[in-house]
Coordinates of C-alpha atoms in Angstrom, one line a residue:
Chain A
X1 CA -13.2 -72.6 -50.6
X2 CA -14.9 -70.8 -47.7
X3 CA -12.8 -70.3 -44.6
X4 CA -15.3 -72.1 -42.3
X5 CA -17.9 -74.4 -43.8
X6 CA -20.9 -75.9 -42.0
X7 CA -24.0 -77.9 -43.1
X8 CA -26.7 -75.2 -42.7
X9 CA -29.3 -77.8 -41.8
X10 CA -32.0 -77.5 -40.5
X11 CA -31.7 -80.5 -38.3
X12 CA -35.0 -81.5 -36.8
X13 CA -34.6 -84.2 -34.0
X14 CA -36.9 -85.5 -31.3
X15 CA -36.1 -84.9 -27.6
X16 CA -33.5 -87.4 -26.3
X17 CA -31.8 -87.9 -29.7
X18 CA -28.1 -87.6 -30.3
X19 CA -27.1 -85.1 -33.0
X20 CA -23.7 -84.3 -34.5
X21 CA -22.6 -81.2 -36.4
X22 CA -19.5 -81.1 -38.6
X23 CA -17.4 -78.2 -39.7
X24 CA -14.3 -77.8 -42.0
X25 CA -11.9 -75.0 -42.0
X26 CA -9.4 -73.9 -44.7
X27 CA -6.7 -72.0 -42.7
X28 CA -4.2 -74.6 -41.5
X29 CA -2.6 -71.9 -39.3
X30 CA -5.7 -71.7 -37.1
X31 CA -4.8 -72.1 -33.5
X32 CA -8.0 -71.8 -31.6
X33 CA -11.4 -73.3 -32.2
X34 CA -14.8 -72.8 -30.7
X35 CA -18.5 -73.6 -30.9
X36 CA -20.8 -70.6 -30.3
X37 CA -24.6 -70.9 -29.9
X38 CA -27.0 -68.3 -31.2
X39 CA -30.7 -68.3 -30.2
X40 CA -33.2 -66.8 -32.6
X41 CA -32.8 -63.0 -32.7
X42 CA -30.2 -63.1 -30.0
X43 CA -26.4 -62.6 -29.9
X44 CA -23.9 -65.4 -30.2
X45 CA -22.6 -66.9 -27.0
X46 CA -19.6 -69.2 -26.4
X47 CA -20.7 -72.8 -26.0
X48 CA -17.3 -74.4 -25.6
X49 CA -13.7 -74.2 -26.8
X50 CA -12.4 -77.2 -28.8
X51 CA -9.1 -78.7 -27.9
X52 CA -6.9 -81.1 -29.9
X53 CA -7.5 -83.9 -27.4
X54 CA -11.2 -83.5 -27.6
X55 CA -13.3 -82.2 -24.7
X56 CA -16.6 -82.8 -23.1
X57 CA -19.0 -80.6 -21.1
X58 CA -22.0 -82.5 -19.9
X59 CA -24.0 -83.6 -22.8
X60 CA -21.7 -81.8 -25.3
X61 CA -18.6 -83.2 -26.8
X62 CA -16.3 -81.3 -29.2
X63 CA -13.5 -82.8 -31.3
X64 CA -10.8 -81.4 -33.5
X65 CA -9.0 -83.2 -36.3
X66 CA -6.1 -81.0 -37.4
X67 CA -5.0 -83.3 -40.2
X68 CA -8.4 -83.2 -41.8
X69 CA -9.1 -79.6 -40.7
X70 CA -12.3 -80.8 -39.3
X71 CA -14.3 -80.0 -36.1
X72 CA -17.3 -81.7 -34.7
X73 CA -19.9 -81.1 -32.0
X74 CA -22.0 -84.0 -30.5
X75 CA -25.1 -83.3 -28.4
X76 CA -26.4 -86.3 -26.5
X77 CA -29.9 -86.6 -25.0
X78 CA -31.0 -83.4 -26.7
X79 CA -33.4 -81.0 -24.9
X80 CA -36.0 -78.6 -26.3
X81 CA -33.7 -75.8 -25.0
X82 CA -30.9 -77.0 -27.3
X83 CA -32.9 -75.5 -30.2
X84 CA -30.6 -72.8 -31.6
X85 CA -28.1 -72.1 -34.4
X86 CA -24.6 -73.5 -33.7
X87 CA -21.7 -71.6 -35.1
X88 CA -18.3 -73.1 -35.8
X89 CA -15.5 -70.6 -35.2
X90 CA -11.8 -70.5 -35.6
X91 CA -9.1 -67.9 -34.9
X92 CA -7.6 -68.0 -38.4
X93 CA -4.0 -67.8 -37.3
X94 CA -4.4 -64.7 -35.2
X95 CA -5.2 -64.4 -31.5
X96 CA -8.1 -62.0 -32.0
X97 CA -9.7 -62.4 -35.4
X98 CA -12.5 -65.0 -35.2
X99 CA -13.9 -66.5 -38.4
X100 CA -17.5 -67.7 -38.1
X101 CA -19.3 -70.3 -40.1
X102 CA -22.8 -69.5 -41.2
X103 CA -24.2 -71.8 -38.6
X104 CA -26.3 -75.0 -38.4
X105 CA -29.9 -74.7 -37.3
X106 CA -31.1 -77.3 -34.8
X107 CA -34.7 -77.7 -33.8
X108 CA -35.5 -80.3 -31.0
X109 CA -39.1 -81.4 -31.1
X110 CA -41.2 -82.7 -28.2
Chain B
X1 CA -22.4 -57.1 -14.0
X2 CA -23.7 -55.4 -17.2
X3 CA -22.7 -57.1 -20.4
X4 CA -21.9 -55.3 -23.6
X5 CA -24.5 -52.5 -24.2
X6 CA -25.6 -51.4 -27.6
X7 CA -28.0 -48.7 -28.8
X8 CA -30.3 -48.4 -30.4
X9 CA -31.7 -51.9 -30.5
X10 CA -33.6 -51.2 -33.7
X11 CA -33.1 -48.6 -36.3
X12 CA -35.2 -47.9 -39.4
X13 CA -34.0 -45.2 -41.7
X14 CA -34.3 -44.1 -45.3
X15 CA -31.6 -44.5 -47.9
X16 CA -29.1 -41.6 -47.8
X17 CA -29.5 -40.9 -44.1
X18 CA -26.6 -41.1 -41.6
X19 CA -26.8 -43.9 -39.1
X20 CA -24.8 -44.1 -35.8
X21 CA -24.6 -47.2 -33.8
X22 CA -23.2 -47.1 -30.2
X23 CA -21.5 -49.6 -28.0
X24 CA -20.3 -49.8 -24.4
X25 CA -17.9 -52.7 -23.8
X26 CA -17.6 -54.6 -20.6
X27 CA -15.5 -52.7 -18.1
X28 CA -11.9 -53.9 -18.1
X29 CA -12.0 -55.4 -21.6
X30 CA -9.3 -54.0 -23.8
X31 CA -10.5 -55.4 -27.2
X32 CA -13.6 -54.3 -29.0
X33 CA -15.1 -55.7 -32.2
X34 CA -17.8 -54.6 -34.6
X35 CA -19.5 -57.4 -36.6
X36 CA -22.3 -57.5 -39.2
X37 CA -24.6 -60.4 -39.6
X38 CA -26.8 -61.2 -42.7
X39 CA -28.5 -64.3 -43.9
X40 CA -26.3 -64.3 -47.0
X41 CA -22.9 -63.7 -45.6
X42 CA -23.2 -64.8 -41.9
X43 CA -21.3 -63.0 -39.2
X44 CA -18.4 -60.8 -40.5
X45 CA -15.8 -58.9 -38.6
X46 CA -15.9 -55.2 -39.7
X47 CA -13.2 -53.7 -37.4
X48 CA -11.2 -54.5 -34.3
X49 CA -9.9 -52.1 -31.7
X50 CA -7.2 -52.8 -29.0
X51 CA -6.7 -50.3 -26.2
X52 CA -8.9 -47.9 -28.2
X53 CA -6.7 -48.1 -31.3
X54 CA -8.0 -49.5 -34.6
X55 CA -5.9 -52.5 -35.4
X56 CA -7.7 -54.2 -38.3
X57 CA -10.3 -52.5 -40.4
X58 CA -10.0 -54.7 -43.4
X59 CA -13.6 -55.8 -43.0
X60 CA -15.1 -52.4 -43.3
X61 CA -17.0 -52.6 -46.6
X62 CA -16.3 -49.1 -48.0
X63 CA -15.7 -45.5 -47.2
X64 CA -19.3 -45.0 -46.1
X65 CA -18.5 -46.9 -43.0
X66 CA -16.4 -45.5 -40.2
X67 CA -15.7 -46.4 -36.6
X68 CA -14.3 -44.6 -33.6
X69 CA -13.3 -45.5 -30.1
X70 CA -12.7 -42.2 -28.2
X71 CA -12.2 -44.0 -24.9
X72 CA -12.2 -47.4 -23.3
X73 CA -15.9 -47.3 -22.5
X74 CA -17.5 -46.2 -25.8
X75 CA -17.4 -46.9 -29.5
X76 CA -19.4 -45.8 -32.5
X77 CA -20.0 -47.3 -35.9
X78 CA -21.3 -44.8 -38.5
X79 CA -22.7 -45.3 -41.9
X80 CA -23.0 -42.2 -44.1
X81 CA -24.9 -42.3 -46.4
X82 CA -26.8 -45.5 -45.7
X83 CA -28.0 -47.8 -48.4
X84 CA -30.6 -50.6 -48.4
X85 CA -27.8 -53.2 -48.7
X86 CA -26.5 -52.1 -45.3
X87 CA -29.6 -53.6 -43.7
X88 CA -28.3 -56.2 -41.2
X89 CA -27.8 -56.9 -37.5
X90 CA -24.7 -55.1 -36.2
X91 CA -23.1 -56.7 -33.1
X92 CA -20.4 -55.2 -30.9
X93 CA -18.3 -57.6 -28.9
X94 CA -15.5 -57.1 -26.3
X95 CA -12.9 -59.3 -24.7
X96 CA -9.6 -59.4 -22.9
X97 CA -6.9 -60.2 -25.5
X98 CA -7.1 -63.7 -26.9
X99 CA -10.0 -64.7 -24.7
X100 CA -13.7 -65.3 -25.1
X101 CA -15.6 -62.5 -27.0
X102 CA -18.8 -61.4 -25.4
X103 CA -21.4 -60.0 -27.7
X104 CA -23.9 -57.3 -27.2
X105 CA -27.6 -57.8 -28.1
X106 CA -27.1 -56.2 -31.5
X107 CA -28.7 -53.4 -33.5
X108 CA -31.2 -54.4 -36.1
X109 CA -30.8 -51.9 -38.9
X110 CA -33.3 -51.5 -41.8
X111 CA -32.5 -49.1 -44.5
X112 CA -35.6 -48.4 -46.7

């Protein structure tokens, strides 16, 4: 089983749609979880951290289910500018070593 | 403030040649990471330095790869000799311990 697994997509949605990405991880000792965003031919950038209680940042909501080793990202009212690859990331039990999923490609269409 | 700086941004070389990638981390960050990204394998950690000392090099693929960090503001990743399968985007990232990692723009390497 891969350490971090994501549906690669692509997801094609119209503007204004709600889209959800899921991710599973294999290392039960993982302490920290993140979603990174990577635009085409650019570097990854932190989108948001994921907390056990779930957290929201504007149109973005992240949730963590430790029992199922599952992380999700919900994007509401999607914008053209949300088009990117979304990377699920965990710390794998250490405080420095990040393990990245291969990413889910999202395209928001006008 | 300048982010992580990498050079060159693009490198095209022939098999067997030596390749040196350079990175300047964000000032004040004490952790530096080298990653490689390919379509097949995604983003993989190659090596991690803390306070200029290599802590984890378990991701370095083989002896052809080496990395150094002679001071807090500079690191190199060297491939000698290079092979076509080394073609990838190489990212450098820096952080303060246990915090967000900031990535540089990457070096797109093509080995012919």
